[in-house]
PDB file of C-alpha atoms in Angstrom:
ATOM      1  CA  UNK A   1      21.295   1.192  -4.599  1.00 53.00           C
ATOM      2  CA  UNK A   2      22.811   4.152  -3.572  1.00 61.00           C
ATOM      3  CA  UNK A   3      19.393   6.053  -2.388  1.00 72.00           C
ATOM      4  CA  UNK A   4      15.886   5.839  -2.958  1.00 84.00           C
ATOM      5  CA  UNK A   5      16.668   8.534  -5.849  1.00 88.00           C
ATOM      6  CA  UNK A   6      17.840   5.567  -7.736  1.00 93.00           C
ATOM      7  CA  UNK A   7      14.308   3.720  -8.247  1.00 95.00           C
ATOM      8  CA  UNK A   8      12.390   6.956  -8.951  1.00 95.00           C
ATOM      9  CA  UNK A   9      15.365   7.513 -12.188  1.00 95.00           C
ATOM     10  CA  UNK A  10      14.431   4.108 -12.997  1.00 95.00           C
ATOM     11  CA  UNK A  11      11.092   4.717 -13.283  1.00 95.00           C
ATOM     12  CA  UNK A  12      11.035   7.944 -14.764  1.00 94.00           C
ATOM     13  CA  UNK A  13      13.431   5.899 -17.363  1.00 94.00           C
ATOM     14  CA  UNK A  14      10.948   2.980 -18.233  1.00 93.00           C
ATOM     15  CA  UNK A  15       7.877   5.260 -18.201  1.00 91.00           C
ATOM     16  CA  UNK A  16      10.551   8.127 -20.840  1.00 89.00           C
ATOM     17  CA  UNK A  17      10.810   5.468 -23.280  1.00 90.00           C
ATOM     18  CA  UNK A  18       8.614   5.593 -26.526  1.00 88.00           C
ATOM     19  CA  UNK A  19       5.346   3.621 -26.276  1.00 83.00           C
ATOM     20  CA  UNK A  20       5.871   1.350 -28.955  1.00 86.00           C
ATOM     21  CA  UNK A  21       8.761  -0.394 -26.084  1.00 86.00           C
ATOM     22  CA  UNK A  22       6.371  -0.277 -23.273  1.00 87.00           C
ATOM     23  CA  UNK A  23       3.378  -1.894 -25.370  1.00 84.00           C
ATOM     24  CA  UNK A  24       5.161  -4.986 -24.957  1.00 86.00           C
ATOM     25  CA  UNK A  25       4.146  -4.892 -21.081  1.00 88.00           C
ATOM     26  CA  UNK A  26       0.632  -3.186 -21.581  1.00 87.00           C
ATOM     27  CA  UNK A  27      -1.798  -5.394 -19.893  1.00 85.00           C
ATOM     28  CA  UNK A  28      -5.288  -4.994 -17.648  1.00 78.00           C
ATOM     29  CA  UNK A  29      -4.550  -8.428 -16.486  1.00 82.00           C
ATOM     30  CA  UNK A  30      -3.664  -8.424 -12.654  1.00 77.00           C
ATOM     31  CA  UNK A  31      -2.456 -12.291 -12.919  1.00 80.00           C
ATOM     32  CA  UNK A  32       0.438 -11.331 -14.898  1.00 85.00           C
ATOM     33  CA  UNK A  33       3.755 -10.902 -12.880  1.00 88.00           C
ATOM     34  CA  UNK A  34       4.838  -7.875 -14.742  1.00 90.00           C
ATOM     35  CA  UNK A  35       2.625  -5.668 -16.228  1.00 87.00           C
ATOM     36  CA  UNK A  36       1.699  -2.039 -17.855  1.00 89.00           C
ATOM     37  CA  UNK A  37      -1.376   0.043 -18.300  1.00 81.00           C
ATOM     38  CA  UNK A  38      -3.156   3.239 -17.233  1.00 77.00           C
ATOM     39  CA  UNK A  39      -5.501   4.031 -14.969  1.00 59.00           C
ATOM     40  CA  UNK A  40      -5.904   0.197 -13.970  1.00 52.00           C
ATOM     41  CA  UNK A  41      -9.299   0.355 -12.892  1.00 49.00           C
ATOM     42  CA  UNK A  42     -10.772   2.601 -15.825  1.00 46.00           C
ATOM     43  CA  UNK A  43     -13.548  -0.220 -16.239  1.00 44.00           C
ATOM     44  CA  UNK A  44     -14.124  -0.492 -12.764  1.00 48.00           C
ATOM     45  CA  UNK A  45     -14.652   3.415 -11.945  1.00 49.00           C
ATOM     46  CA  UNK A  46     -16.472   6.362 -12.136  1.00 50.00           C
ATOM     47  CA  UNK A  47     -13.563   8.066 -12.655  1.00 50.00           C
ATOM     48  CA  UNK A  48     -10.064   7.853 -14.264  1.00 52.00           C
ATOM     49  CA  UNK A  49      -6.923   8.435 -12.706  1.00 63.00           C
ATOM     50  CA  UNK A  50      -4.361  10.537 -14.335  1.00 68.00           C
ATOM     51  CA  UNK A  51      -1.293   8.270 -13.800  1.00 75.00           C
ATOM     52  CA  UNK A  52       0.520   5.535 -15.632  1.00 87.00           C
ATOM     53  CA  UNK A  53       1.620   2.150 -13.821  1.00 90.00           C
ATOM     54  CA  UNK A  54       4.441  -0.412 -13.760  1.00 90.00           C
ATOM     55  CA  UNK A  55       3.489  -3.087 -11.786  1.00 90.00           C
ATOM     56  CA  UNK A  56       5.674  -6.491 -10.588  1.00 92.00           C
ATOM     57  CA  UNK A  57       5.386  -8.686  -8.426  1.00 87.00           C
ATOM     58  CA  UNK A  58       7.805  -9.165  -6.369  1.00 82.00           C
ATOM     59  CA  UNK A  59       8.560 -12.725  -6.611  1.00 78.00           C
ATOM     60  CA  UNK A  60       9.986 -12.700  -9.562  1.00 81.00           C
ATOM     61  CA  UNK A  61      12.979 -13.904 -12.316  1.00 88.00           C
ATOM     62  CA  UNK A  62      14.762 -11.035 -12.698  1.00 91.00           C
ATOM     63  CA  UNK A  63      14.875 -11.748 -16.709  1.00 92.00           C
ATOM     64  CA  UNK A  64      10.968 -10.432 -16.408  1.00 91.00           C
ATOM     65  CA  UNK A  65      11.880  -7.117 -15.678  1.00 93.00           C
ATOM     66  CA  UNK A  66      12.441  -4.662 -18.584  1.00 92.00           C
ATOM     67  CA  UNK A  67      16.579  -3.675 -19.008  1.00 94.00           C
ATOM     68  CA  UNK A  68      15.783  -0.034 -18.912  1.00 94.00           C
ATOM     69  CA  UNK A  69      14.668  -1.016 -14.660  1.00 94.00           C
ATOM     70  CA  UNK A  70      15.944  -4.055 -14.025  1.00 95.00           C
ATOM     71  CA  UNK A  71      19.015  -3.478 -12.001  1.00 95.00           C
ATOM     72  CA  UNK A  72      17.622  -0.719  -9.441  1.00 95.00           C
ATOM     73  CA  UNK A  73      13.797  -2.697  -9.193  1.00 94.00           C
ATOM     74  CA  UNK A  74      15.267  -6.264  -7.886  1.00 94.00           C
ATOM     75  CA  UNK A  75      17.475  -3.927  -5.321  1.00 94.00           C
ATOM     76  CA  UNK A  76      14.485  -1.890  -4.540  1.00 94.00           C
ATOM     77  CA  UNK A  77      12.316  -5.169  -3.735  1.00 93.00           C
ATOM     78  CA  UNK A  78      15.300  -6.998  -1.345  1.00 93.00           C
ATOM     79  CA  UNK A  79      15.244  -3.333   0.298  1.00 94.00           C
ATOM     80  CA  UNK A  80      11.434  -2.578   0.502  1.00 94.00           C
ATOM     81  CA  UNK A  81      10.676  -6.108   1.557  1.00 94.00           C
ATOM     82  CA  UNK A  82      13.086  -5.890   4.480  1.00 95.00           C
ATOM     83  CA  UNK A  83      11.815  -2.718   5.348  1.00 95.00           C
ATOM     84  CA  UNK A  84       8.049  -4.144   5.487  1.00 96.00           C
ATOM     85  CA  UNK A  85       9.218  -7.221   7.873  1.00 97.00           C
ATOM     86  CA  UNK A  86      10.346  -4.351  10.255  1.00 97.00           C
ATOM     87  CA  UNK A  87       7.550  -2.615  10.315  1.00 97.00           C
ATOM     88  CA  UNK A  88       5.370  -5.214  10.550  1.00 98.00           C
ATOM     89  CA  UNK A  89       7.527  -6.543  13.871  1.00 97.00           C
ATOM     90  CA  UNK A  90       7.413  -2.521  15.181  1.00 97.00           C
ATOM     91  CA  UNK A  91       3.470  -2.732  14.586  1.00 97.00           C
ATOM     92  CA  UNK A  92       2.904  -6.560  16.089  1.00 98.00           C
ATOM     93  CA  UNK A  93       4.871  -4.996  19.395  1.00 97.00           C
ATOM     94  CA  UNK A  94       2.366  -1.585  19.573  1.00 97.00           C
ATOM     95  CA  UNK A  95      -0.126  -4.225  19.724  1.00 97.00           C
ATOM     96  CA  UNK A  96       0.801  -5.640  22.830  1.00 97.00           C
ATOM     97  CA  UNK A  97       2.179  -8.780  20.530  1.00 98.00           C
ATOM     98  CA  UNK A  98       5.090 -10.790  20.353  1.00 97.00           C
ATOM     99  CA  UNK A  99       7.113  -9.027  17.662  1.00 97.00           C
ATOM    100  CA  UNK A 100       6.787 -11.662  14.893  1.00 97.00           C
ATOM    101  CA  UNK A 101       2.852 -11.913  15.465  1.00 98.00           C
ATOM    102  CA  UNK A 102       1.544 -10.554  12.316  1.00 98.00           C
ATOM    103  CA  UNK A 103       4.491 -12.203  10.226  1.00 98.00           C
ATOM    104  CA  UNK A 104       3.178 -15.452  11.806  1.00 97.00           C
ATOM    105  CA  UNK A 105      -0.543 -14.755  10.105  1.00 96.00           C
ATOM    106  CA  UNK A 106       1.672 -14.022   7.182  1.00 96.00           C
ATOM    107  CA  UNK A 107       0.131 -10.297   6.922  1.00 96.00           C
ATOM    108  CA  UNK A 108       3.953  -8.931   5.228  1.00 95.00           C
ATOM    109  CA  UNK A 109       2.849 -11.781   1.965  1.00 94.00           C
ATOM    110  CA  UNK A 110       1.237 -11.530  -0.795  1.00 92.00           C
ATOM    111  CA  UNK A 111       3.971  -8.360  -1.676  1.00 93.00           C
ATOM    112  CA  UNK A 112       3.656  -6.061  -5.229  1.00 93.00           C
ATOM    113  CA  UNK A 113       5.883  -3.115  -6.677  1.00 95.00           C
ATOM    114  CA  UNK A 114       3.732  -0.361  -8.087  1.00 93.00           C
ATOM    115  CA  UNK A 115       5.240   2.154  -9.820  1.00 94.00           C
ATOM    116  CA  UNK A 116       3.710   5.337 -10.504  1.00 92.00           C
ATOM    117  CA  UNK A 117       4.093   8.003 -13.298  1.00 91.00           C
ATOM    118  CA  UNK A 118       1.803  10.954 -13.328  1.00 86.00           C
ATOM    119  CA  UNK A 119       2.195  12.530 -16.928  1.00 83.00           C
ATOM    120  CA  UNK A 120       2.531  17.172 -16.698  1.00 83.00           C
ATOM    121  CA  UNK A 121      -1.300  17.730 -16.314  1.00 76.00           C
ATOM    122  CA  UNK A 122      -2.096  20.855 -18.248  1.00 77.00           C
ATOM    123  CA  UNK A 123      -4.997  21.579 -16.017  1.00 72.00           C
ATOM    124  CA  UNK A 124      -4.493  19.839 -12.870  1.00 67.00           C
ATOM    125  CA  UNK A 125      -7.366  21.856 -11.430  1.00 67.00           C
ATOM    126  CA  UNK A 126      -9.824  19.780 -13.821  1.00 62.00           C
ATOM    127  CA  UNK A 127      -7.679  16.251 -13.034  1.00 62.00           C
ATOM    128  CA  UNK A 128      -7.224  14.213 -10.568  1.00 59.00           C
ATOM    129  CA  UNK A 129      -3.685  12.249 -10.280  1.00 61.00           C
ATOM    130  CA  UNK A 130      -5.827   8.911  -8.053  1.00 72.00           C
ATOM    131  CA  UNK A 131      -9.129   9.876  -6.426  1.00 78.00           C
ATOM    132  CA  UNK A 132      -9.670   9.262  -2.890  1.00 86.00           C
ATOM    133  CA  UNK A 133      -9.345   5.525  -1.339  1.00 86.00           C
ATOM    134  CA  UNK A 134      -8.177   3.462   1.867  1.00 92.00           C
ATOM    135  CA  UNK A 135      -5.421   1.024   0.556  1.00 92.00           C
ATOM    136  CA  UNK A 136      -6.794  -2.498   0.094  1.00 91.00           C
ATOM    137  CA  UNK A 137      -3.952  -4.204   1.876  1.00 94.00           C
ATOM    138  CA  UNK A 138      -1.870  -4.439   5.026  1.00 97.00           C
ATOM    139  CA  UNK A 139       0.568  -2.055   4.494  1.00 97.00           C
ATOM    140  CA  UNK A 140       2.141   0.221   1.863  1.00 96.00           C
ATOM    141  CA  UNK A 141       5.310   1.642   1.707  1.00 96.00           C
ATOM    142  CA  UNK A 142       5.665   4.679  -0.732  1.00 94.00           C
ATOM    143  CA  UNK A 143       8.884   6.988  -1.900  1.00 94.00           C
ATOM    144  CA  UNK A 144       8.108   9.862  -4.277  1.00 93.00           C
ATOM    145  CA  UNK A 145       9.943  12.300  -5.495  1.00 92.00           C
ATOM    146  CA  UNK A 146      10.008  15.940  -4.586  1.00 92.00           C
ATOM    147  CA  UNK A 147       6.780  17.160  -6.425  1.00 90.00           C
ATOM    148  CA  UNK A 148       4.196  16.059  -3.887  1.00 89.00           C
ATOM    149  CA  UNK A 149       0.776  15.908  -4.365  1.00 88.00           C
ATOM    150  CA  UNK A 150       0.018  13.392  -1.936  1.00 92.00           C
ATOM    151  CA  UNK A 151      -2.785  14.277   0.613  1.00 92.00           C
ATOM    152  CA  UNK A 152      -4.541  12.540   3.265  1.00 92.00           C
ATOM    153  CA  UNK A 153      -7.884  13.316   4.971  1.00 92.00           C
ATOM    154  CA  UNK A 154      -7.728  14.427   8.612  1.00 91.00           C
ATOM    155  CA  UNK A 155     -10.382  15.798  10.192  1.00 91.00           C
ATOM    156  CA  UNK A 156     -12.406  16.144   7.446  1.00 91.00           C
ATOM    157  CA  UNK A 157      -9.307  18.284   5.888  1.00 92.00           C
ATOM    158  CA  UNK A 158      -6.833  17.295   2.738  1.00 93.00           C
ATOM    159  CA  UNK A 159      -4.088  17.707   4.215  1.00 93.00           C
ATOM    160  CA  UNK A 160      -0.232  17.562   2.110  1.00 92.00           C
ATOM    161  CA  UNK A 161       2.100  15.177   3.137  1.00 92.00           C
ATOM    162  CA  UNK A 162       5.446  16.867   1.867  1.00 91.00           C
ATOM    163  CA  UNK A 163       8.139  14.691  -0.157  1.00 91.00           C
ATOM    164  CA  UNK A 164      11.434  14.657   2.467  1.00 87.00           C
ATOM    165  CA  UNK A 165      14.313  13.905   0.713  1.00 85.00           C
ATOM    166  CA  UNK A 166      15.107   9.980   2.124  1.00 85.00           C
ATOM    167  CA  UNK A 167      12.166   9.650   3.730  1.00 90.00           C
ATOM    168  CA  UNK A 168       9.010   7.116   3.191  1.00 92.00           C
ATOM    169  CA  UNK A 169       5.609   7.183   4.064  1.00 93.00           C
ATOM    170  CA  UNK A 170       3.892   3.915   5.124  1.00 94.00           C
ATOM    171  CA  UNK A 171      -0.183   3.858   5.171  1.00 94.00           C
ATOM    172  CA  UNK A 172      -2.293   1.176   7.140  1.00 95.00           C
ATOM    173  CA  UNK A 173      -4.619  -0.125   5.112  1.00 94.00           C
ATOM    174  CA  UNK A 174      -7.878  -2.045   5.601  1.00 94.00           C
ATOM    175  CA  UNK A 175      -7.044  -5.096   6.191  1.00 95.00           C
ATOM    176  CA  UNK A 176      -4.712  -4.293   9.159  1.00 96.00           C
ATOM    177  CA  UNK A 177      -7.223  -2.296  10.665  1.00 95.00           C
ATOM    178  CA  UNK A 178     -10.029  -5.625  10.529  1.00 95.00           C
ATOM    179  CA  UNK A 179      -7.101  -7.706  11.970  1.00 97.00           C
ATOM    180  CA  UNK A 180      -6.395  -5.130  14.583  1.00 97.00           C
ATOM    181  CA  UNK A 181      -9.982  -4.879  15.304  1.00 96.00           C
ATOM    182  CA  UNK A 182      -9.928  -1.278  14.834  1.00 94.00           C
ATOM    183  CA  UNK A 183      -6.977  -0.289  17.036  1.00 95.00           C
ATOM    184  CA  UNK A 184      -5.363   0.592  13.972  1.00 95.00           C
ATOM    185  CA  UNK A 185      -7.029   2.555  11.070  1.00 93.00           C
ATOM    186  CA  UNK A 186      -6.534   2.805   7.342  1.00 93.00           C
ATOM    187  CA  UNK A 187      -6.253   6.050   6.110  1.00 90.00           C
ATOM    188  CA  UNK A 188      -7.911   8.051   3.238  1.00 92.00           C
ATOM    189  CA  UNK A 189      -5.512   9.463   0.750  1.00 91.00           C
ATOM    190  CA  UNK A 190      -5.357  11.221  -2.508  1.00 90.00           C
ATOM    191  CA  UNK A 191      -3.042  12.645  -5.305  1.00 87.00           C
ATOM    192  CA  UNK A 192      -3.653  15.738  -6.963  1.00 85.00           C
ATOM    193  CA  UNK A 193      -1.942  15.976 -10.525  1.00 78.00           C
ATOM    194  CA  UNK A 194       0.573  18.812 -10.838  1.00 81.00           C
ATOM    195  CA  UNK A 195       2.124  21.086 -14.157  1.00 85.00           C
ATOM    196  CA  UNK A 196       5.382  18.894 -13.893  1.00 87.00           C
ATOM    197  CA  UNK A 197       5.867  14.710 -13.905  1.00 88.00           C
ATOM    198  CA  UNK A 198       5.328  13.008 -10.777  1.00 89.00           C
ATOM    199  CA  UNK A 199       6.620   9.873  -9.803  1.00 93.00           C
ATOM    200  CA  UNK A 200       6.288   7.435  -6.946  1.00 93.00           C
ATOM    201  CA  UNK A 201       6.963   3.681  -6.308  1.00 96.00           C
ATOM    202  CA  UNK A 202       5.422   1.718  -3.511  1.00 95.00           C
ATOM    203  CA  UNK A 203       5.820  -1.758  -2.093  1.00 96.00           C
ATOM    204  CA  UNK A 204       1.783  -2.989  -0.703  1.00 95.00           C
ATOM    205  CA  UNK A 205       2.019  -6.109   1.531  1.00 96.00           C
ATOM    206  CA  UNK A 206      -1.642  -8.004   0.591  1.00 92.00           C
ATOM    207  CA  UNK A 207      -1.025 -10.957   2.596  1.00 93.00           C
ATOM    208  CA  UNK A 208      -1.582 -14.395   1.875  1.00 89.00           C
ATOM    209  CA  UNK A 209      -3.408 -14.720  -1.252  1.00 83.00           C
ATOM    210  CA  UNK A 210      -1.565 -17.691  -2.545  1.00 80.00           C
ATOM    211  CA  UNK A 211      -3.623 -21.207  -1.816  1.00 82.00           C
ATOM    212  CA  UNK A 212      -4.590 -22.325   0.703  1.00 85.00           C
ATOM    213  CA  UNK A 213      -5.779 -19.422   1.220  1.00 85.00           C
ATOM    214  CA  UNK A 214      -6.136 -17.664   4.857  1.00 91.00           C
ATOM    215  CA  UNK A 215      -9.374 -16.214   6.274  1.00 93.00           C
ATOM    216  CA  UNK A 216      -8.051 -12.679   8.122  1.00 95.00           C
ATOM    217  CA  UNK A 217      -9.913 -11.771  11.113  1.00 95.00           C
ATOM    218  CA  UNK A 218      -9.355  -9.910  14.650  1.00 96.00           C
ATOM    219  CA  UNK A 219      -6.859 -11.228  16.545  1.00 97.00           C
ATOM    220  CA  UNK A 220      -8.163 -13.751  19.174  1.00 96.00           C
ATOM    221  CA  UNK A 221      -5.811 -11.689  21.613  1.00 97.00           C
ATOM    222  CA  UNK A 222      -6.668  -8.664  21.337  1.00 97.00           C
ATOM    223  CA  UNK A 223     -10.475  -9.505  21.999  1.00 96.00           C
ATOM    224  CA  UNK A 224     -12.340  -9.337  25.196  1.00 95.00           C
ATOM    225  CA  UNK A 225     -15.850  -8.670  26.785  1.00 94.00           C
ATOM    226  CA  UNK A 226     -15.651  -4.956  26.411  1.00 94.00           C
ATOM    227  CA  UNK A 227     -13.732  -4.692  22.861  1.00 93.00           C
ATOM    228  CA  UNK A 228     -15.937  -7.629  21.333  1.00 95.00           C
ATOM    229  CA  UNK A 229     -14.695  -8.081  16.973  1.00 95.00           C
ATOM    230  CA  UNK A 230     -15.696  -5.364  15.054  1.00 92.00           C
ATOM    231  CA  UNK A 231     -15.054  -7.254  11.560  1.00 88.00           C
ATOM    232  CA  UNK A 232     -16.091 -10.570  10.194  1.00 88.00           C
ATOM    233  CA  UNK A 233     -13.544 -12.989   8.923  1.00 91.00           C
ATOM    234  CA  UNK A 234     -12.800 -12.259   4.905  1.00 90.00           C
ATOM    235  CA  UNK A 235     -10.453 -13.756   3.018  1.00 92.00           C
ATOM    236  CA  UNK A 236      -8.001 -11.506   0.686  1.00 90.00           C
ATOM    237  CA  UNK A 237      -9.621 -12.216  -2.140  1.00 85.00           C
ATOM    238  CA  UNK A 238     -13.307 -11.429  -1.236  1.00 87.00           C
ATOM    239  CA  UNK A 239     -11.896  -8.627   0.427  1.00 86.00           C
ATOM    240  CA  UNK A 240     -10.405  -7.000  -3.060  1.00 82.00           C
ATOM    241  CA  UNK A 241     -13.314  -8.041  -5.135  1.00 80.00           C
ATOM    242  CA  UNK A 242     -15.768  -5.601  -2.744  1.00 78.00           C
ATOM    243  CA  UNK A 243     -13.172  -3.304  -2.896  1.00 70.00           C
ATOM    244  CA  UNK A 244     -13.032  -2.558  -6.262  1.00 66.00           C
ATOM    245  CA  UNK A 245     -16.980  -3.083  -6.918  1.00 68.00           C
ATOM    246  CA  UNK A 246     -17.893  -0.723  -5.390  1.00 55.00           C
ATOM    247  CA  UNK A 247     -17.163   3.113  -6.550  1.00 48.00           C
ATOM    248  CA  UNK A 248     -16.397   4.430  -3.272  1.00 49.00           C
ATOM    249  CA  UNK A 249     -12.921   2.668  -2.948  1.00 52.00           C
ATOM    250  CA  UNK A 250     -13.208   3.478   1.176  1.00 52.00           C
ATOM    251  CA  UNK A 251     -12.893   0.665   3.081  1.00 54.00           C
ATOM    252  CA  UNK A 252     -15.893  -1.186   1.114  1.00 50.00           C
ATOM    253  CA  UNK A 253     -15.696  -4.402   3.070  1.00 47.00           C
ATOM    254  CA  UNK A 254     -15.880  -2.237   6.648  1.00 56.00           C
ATOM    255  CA  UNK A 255     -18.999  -1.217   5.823  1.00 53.00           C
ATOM    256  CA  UNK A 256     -20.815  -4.616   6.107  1.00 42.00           C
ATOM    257  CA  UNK A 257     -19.987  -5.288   9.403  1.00 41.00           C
ATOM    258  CA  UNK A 258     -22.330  -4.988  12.533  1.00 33.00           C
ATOM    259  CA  UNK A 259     -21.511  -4.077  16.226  1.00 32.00           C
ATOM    260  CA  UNK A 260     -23.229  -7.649  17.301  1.00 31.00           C
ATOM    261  CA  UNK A 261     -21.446 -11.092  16.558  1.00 33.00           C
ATOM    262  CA  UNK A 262     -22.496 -14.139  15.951  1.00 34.00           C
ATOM    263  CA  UNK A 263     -21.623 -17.418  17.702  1.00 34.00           C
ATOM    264  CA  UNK A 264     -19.011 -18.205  14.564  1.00 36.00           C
ATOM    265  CA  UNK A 265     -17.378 -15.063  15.712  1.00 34.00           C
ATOM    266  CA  UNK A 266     -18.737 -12.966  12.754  1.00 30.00           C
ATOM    267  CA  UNK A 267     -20.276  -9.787  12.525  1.00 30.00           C
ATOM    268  CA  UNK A 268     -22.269  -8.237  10.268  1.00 32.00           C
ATOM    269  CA  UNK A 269     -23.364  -4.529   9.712  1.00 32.00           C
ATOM    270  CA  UNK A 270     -21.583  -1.550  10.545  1.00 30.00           C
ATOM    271  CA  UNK A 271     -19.740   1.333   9.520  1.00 32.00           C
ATOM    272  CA  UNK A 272     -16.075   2.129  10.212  1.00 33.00           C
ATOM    273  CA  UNK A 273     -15.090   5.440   9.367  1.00 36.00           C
ATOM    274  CA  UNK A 274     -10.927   5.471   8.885  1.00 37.00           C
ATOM    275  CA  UNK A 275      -9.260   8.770   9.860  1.00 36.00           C
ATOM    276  CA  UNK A 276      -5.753   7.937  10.767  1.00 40.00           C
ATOM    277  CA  UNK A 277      -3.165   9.799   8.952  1.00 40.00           C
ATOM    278  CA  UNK A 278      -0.226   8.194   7.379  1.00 43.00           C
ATOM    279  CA  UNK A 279       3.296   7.483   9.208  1.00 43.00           C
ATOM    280  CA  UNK A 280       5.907   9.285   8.043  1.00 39.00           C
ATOM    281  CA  UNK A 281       9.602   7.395   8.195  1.00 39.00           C
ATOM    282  CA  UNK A 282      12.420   9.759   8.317  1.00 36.00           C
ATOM    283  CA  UNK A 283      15.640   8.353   7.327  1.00 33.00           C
ATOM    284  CA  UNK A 284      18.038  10.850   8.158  1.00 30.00           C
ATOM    285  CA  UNK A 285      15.981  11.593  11.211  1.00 28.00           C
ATOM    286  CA  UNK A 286      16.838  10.685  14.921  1.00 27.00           C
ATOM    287  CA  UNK A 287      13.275   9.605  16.039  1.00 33.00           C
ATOM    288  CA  UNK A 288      13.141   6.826  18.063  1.00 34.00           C
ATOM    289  CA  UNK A 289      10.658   4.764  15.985  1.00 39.00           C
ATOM    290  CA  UNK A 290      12.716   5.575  13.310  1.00 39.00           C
ATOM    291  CA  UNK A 291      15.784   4.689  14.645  1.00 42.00           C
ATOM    292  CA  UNK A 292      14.136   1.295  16.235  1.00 44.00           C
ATOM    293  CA  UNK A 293      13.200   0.193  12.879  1.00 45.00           C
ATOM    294  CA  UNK A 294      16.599   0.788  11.485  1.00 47.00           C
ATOM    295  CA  UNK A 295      18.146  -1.209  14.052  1.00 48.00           C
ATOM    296  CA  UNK A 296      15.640  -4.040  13.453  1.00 49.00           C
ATOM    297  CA  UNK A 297      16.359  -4.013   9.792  1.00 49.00           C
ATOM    298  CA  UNK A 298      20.625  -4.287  10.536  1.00 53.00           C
ATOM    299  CA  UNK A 299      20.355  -6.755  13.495  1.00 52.00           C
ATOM    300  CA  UNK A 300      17.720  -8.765  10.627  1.00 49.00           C
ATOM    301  CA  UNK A 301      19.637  -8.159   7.160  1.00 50.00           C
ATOM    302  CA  UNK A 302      23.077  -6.342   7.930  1.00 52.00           C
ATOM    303  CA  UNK A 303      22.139  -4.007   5.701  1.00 47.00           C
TER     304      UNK A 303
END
């Protein structure tokens, strides 16, 4: 893949194609590996998002994949997936843990491709492109293209993350912040639709969700007298099933936990309110978290 301009071509391809190709993919069923439909939680919500998705998991046969995609998706996974081990090493170490701590707990599993296609909106003042939500996993790792739209709450402000040519954005999402016991925090984000197509594709790390399945909680280390767990225990399924009952989509499963433990070690009854904005990865930038990760992903992958 010569750039990250490659995959949002590819999608703009798949998603340019007359419908009677893409029916063959259209499907509300998550369990399938490869799959198409719009606004996937229509059913679910209050609301429906203006957007169309493409979504694969990323362990997959290549064959799966639709010609029109196939080359530039099964680079983009090898590439994203790398990219999410190195992040997930860079956030284990701001922790104040050994740098292949939240691999260990296998936090960078359970990994899905979600492309995104948000059809011209003739009135994008009456629309919106995805109402507001925390992500429901570890980590996300978005491109877009140069549109924008994108726009996360801080201080009680939308504010617009703009598209950077070669750069990513990567979100925490809820479930980091319960294993981090709040010393990270998922983020609330929108996208507003726009006059013109919009396109993004993001990688979301889930964790394990493959049998036997894990139970995520804080981290045993970074507990103590005076920062006591803030979460209960959950496992990634629960987790995703309050998620999406409930209409909010903000960090559902938070909201149940309680400032007191019990002697299990789970909690019960309080409110987390997430307000960290997303971090922005600059590729042609000389930052020094940038230019850490990079060197994590060539010593890693020789890429």
């Amino acid at each position: 893949m010569k750039d990250l301009g490659d995959m949002i071509n590819a999608v703009r391809k798949f998603n340019e194609q007359d419908f009677d190709v893409k029916k063959e993919l259209y499907s509300r069923d998550a369990s399938r590996r490869v799959r198409f439909n719009s606004s996937h939680d229509l059913f679910q919500s209050q609301t429906a998002d203006w957007r169309d998705t493409f979504s694969v998991s990323m362990l997959i046969d290549p064959e799966e994949l639709p010609a029109v995609c196939r080359d530039e998706t099964v680079e983009f996974i090898d590439q994203i997936g790398k990219i999410g081990d190195a992040l997930f090493e860079l956030l284990s170490e701001a922790l104040g843990l050994k740098p292949d701590h939240l691999k260990s707990i296998e936090c960078n599993k359970g990994r899905t491709l979600v492309c995104h296609y948000y059809p011209a909106c003739p009135e994008p003042e009456l629309a919106m492109g995805v109402t507001k939500h925390t992500d429901n996993t570890f980590l996300t790792v978005l491109v877009e293209d140069e549109t924008g739209g994108l726009q996360v709450l801080h201080d009680n402000q939308w504010v617009g993350v703009q598209p950077i040519p070669g750069g990513l954005v990567a979100n925490i999402g809820d479930l980091l912040q319960i294993v981090s016991n709040d010393k990270f925090k998922s983020n609330v984000h929108r996208v507003v639709p726009s006059r013109v197509p919009r396109i993004s594709v993001i990688g979301f790390f889930a964790g394990r969700v493959a049998p036997p399945a894990r139970l995520y909680g804080p981290i045993k280390e970074l507990l103590s007298e005076e920062n006591p767990p803030k979460c209960k225990e959950v496992l990634v399924s629960e987790y995703v099933a309050r998620f999406f009952k409930k209409n909010s989509k903000i960090s559902p499963a938070l909201k149940i936990i309680d400032s007191e433990a019990t002697d299990n070690g789970r909690v019960k009854n309080s409110t987390v309110t997430p307000r960290t904005p997303c971090i922005r990865l600059l590729f042609h930038a000389v930052s020094t978290w940038t230019h850490e990760m990079l060197q994590l992903i060539n010593k890693r992958s020789n890429l």
